[in-house]
């Protein structure tokens, strides 16, 4: 399966705990994006990363949220001290290196459903 | 500040007929538009895209039309099939930008 992989698919945390969401991009893709979908809403951009670099984190909450894409291994979205409002579906997408015009398609993983009790 | 709008929360169509899903945008800097289909508990699946230099793109049963002057695009599915029942998201991207801006989605139900 050469698609975008995310794990875990479901994650339950109690308020104050940490949540770690993992994403492995499609083979040959070097760009990773994280989106969040709240109930009854569309997906909202959070962060865009390349290997070892955060390129655009304009959609990330200022506190408690961080993301990384190390040289080796998957991209990680970390949420510290989770609150009930963090309950959502978190989707990772990947795309190949940019071509002229920037019209790359982003391919999405199956998502991680986070539930904060 | 909703830059991409899908004003119809849901649409119901008979099998074999045409489904038309609409999307409006406000940011004239968007130049690349995509449609994704999403089943419950799954990630969005890419369907079709269109560049702002075109007004139509076709792929099998799916056709996307873009009206730049009206800042409007639509996805036509013909003929509609029960397996097309899903949530459809319109998304837009700026030239050389990286993030997709999504609409809220339209639930399509195709009745057999």
XYZ file of C-alpha atoms in Angstrom:
229
model
C 0.000 0.000 0.000
C 1.744 3.129 -1.216
C -0.800 5.540 0.278
C -0.453 7.998 3.147
C -0.362 6.118 6.446
C -1.601 7.494 9.725
C -1.642 5.943 13.157
C -3.312 5.465 15.408
C -6.689 5.580 13.672
C -8.427 6.279 16.962
C -6.959 7.849 20.087
C -8.653 8.471 23.410
C -7.026 10.776 25.931
C -8.072 12.312 29.196
C -7.816 16.042 29.705
C -4.234 17.063 30.449
C -2.608 14.109 28.702
C -0.465 14.267 25.582
C -1.548 13.063 22.145
C 0.932 11.985 19.461
C -0.298 11.481 15.921
C 1.926 9.925 13.272
C 1.959 10.274 9.510
C 4.042 8.532 6.873
C 3.769 10.217 3.457
C 3.340 8.446 0.169
C 6.506 7.004 -1.285
C 8.407 9.684 -3.155
C 6.572 12.553 -1.425
C 8.635 15.022 0.537
C 5.928 17.447 1.633
C 3.578 16.798 4.550
C 0.526 18.783 5.619
C -1.682 18.455 8.681
C -5.357 19.422 8.686
C -8.005 19.284 11.403
C -11.690 18.662 10.890
C -14.093 19.605 13.626
C -17.596 18.069 13.582
C -19.819 19.445 10.804
C -17.003 21.525 9.362
C -14.529 21.351 6.506
C -10.859 20.625 6.911
C -8.707 23.444 8.267
C -5.015 23.746 7.471
C -2.656 23.513 10.420
C 0.938 23.110 9.282
C 3.121 22.319 6.275
C 6.474 20.593 6.667
C 9.333 19.304 4.629
C 12.041 17.040 6.010
C 13.491 18.719 9.123
C 11.770 22.024 8.317
C 8.498 23.695 9.236
C 7.556 25.764 6.210
C 4.178 27.185 7.213
C 2.581 26.846 10.638
C 0.061 29.651 10.219
C -2.843 27.346 11.103
C -1.376 25.924 14.276
C -2.735 27.051 17.644
C -0.106 29.113 19.429
C 0.117 26.873 22.444
C 0.218 23.136 23.126
C 0.508 22.095 19.459
C 3.745 21.226 17.696
C 4.764 19.303 14.600
C 7.919 17.789 13.225
C 9.067 15.816 10.206
C 12.471 14.346 11.046
C 15.049 13.179 8.564
C 14.123 9.605 9.365
C 10.703 8.397 10.349
C 7.174 9.723 10.208
C 5.861 13.216 10.754
C 4.512 13.742 14.277
C 1.751 16.097 15.384
C 1.930 16.523 19.144
C -0.767 18.013 21.317
C 0.199 18.631 24.907
C -2.255 18.936 27.803
C -5.237 18.084 25.626
C -8.606 19.717 26.254
C -12.074 18.610 25.139
C -12.013 21.145 22.312
C -9.110 19.250 20.730
C -11.477 16.372 19.926
C -11.506 16.203 16.138
C -10.318 14.234 13.150
C -6.725 15.014 12.217
C -5.726 14.346 8.630
C -2.287 14.209 7.140
C -1.664 14.787 3.443
C 1.434 14.539 1.299
C 2.502 15.836 -2.074
C 5.549 15.509 -4.278
C 8.151 18.210 -4.668
C 6.720 21.411 -6.131
C 6.558 21.791 -9.873
C 6.217 25.033 -11.790
C 2.963 26.754 -10.911
C 2.601 24.919 -7.642
C -0.276 22.737 -8.814
C 0.495 19.629 -6.858
C -2.309 17.463 -5.622
C -2.331 16.605 -1.942
C -3.207 13.016 -1.093
C -4.763 12.340 2.277
C -4.398 9.613 4.825
C -7.323 7.970 6.643
C -7.061 10.311 9.617
C -6.739 9.964 13.392
C -9.901 10.480 15.395
C -8.953 12.041 18.706
C -11.425 11.939 21.559
C -10.632 13.831 24.734
C -12.611 12.719 27.757
C -13.681 34.559 6.995
C -14.874 31.697 4.827
C -13.048 32.015 1.539
C -14.508 28.847 0.021
C -18.225 28.238 0.359
C -20.399 25.283 -0.425
C -23.845 26.647 0.210
C -25.771 23.416 -0.196
C -25.287 21.185 2.861
C -26.893 18.260 1.070
C -28.136 17.070 -2.308
C -30.305 14.102 -3.195
C -30.292 12.676 -6.735
C -31.819 9.680 -8.434
C -29.455 7.026 -9.756
C -28.573 7.634 -13.401
C -29.299 11.358 -13.263
C -26.808 14.203 -13.082
C -25.433 15.478 -9.774
C -24.269 19.092 -9.706
C -22.299 20.294 -6.713
C -21.478 23.971 -6.429
C -18.685 25.955 -4.852
C -18.032 29.688 -4.587
C -14.845 31.443 -3.554
C -13.971 34.980 -2.616
C -10.177 35.150 -2.919
C -9.123 36.102 -6.463
C -5.612 34.836 -5.704
C -6.798 31.231 -5.832
C -5.654 29.636 -9.058
C -5.991 25.903 -8.506
C -9.120 24.113 -7.441
C -9.711 20.545 -6.359
C -12.650 18.319 -5.499
C -12.359 15.605 -2.901
C -14.796 12.892 -1.964
C -15.011 11.590 1.585
C -16.703 8.565 3.086
C -17.371 8.406 6.841
C -14.325 7.430 8.917
C -12.022 7.733 5.901
C -9.736 10.410 4.554
C -10.633 12.645 1.596
C -9.984 11.057 -1.791
C -8.866 13.263 -4.660
C -11.348 13.340 -7.545
C -10.481 16.006 -10.040
C -8.817 19.401 -10.259
C -8.769 22.434 -12.498
C -6.312 25.225 -13.085
C -7.501 28.800 -13.410
C -6.287 28.908 -17.009
C -8.994 26.415 -17.943
C -12.756 26.549 -17.716
C -13.423 22.825 -17.894
C -11.735 19.571 -16.999
C -13.206 16.142 -17.548
C -12.333 12.722 -16.168
C -14.753 9.932 -16.901
C -18.078 10.634 -15.197
C -16.678 13.718 -13.453
C -16.450 17.181 -14.993
C -15.435 20.355 -13.224
C -16.379 23.762 -14.589
C -14.718 26.993 -13.537
C -16.184 30.479 -13.995
C -13.455 32.852 -12.890
C -15.457 36.026 -13.371
C -18.163 34.681 -11.066
C -15.657 32.999 -8.742
C -17.700 29.846 -9.053
C -16.970 26.236 -9.799
C -19.131 23.190 -10.086
C -18.661 19.436 -10.175
C -20.914 17.425 -12.463
C -21.293 13.689 -11.992
C -23.105 11.867 -14.752
C -24.545 9.337 -14.520
C -24.775 9.317 -10.733
C -24.348 5.977 -8.993
C -25.248 4.880 -5.444
C -21.537 4.493 -4.691
C -21.136 8.212 -5.293
C -23.012 8.879 -2.049
C -20.469 10.675 0.120
C -19.429 14.134 1.299
C -17.855 16.255 -1.431
C -15.376 18.974 -0.556
C -14.273 21.804 -2.762
C -10.752 23.111 -2.052
C -8.696 25.992 -3.414
C -5.027 26.895 -3.463
C -3.040 29.972 -4.341
C -0.318 29.937 -6.972
C 2.880 28.725 -5.290
C 0.961 28.462 -2.048
C 0.902 25.292 -0.060
C -2.244 25.076 1.981
C -5.632 24.019 0.723
C -8.654 26.041 1.814
C -11.706 23.813 2.058
C -15.411 24.414 1.884
C -17.681 22.889 4.494
C -18.747 20.070 2.198
C -21.939 18.864 0.525
C -23.500 15.516 1.382
C -24.567 13.761 -1.817
C -27.128 10.982 -1.617
C -27.762 8.979 -4.766
C -30.984 6.993 -4.518
C -31.392 3.745 -6.385
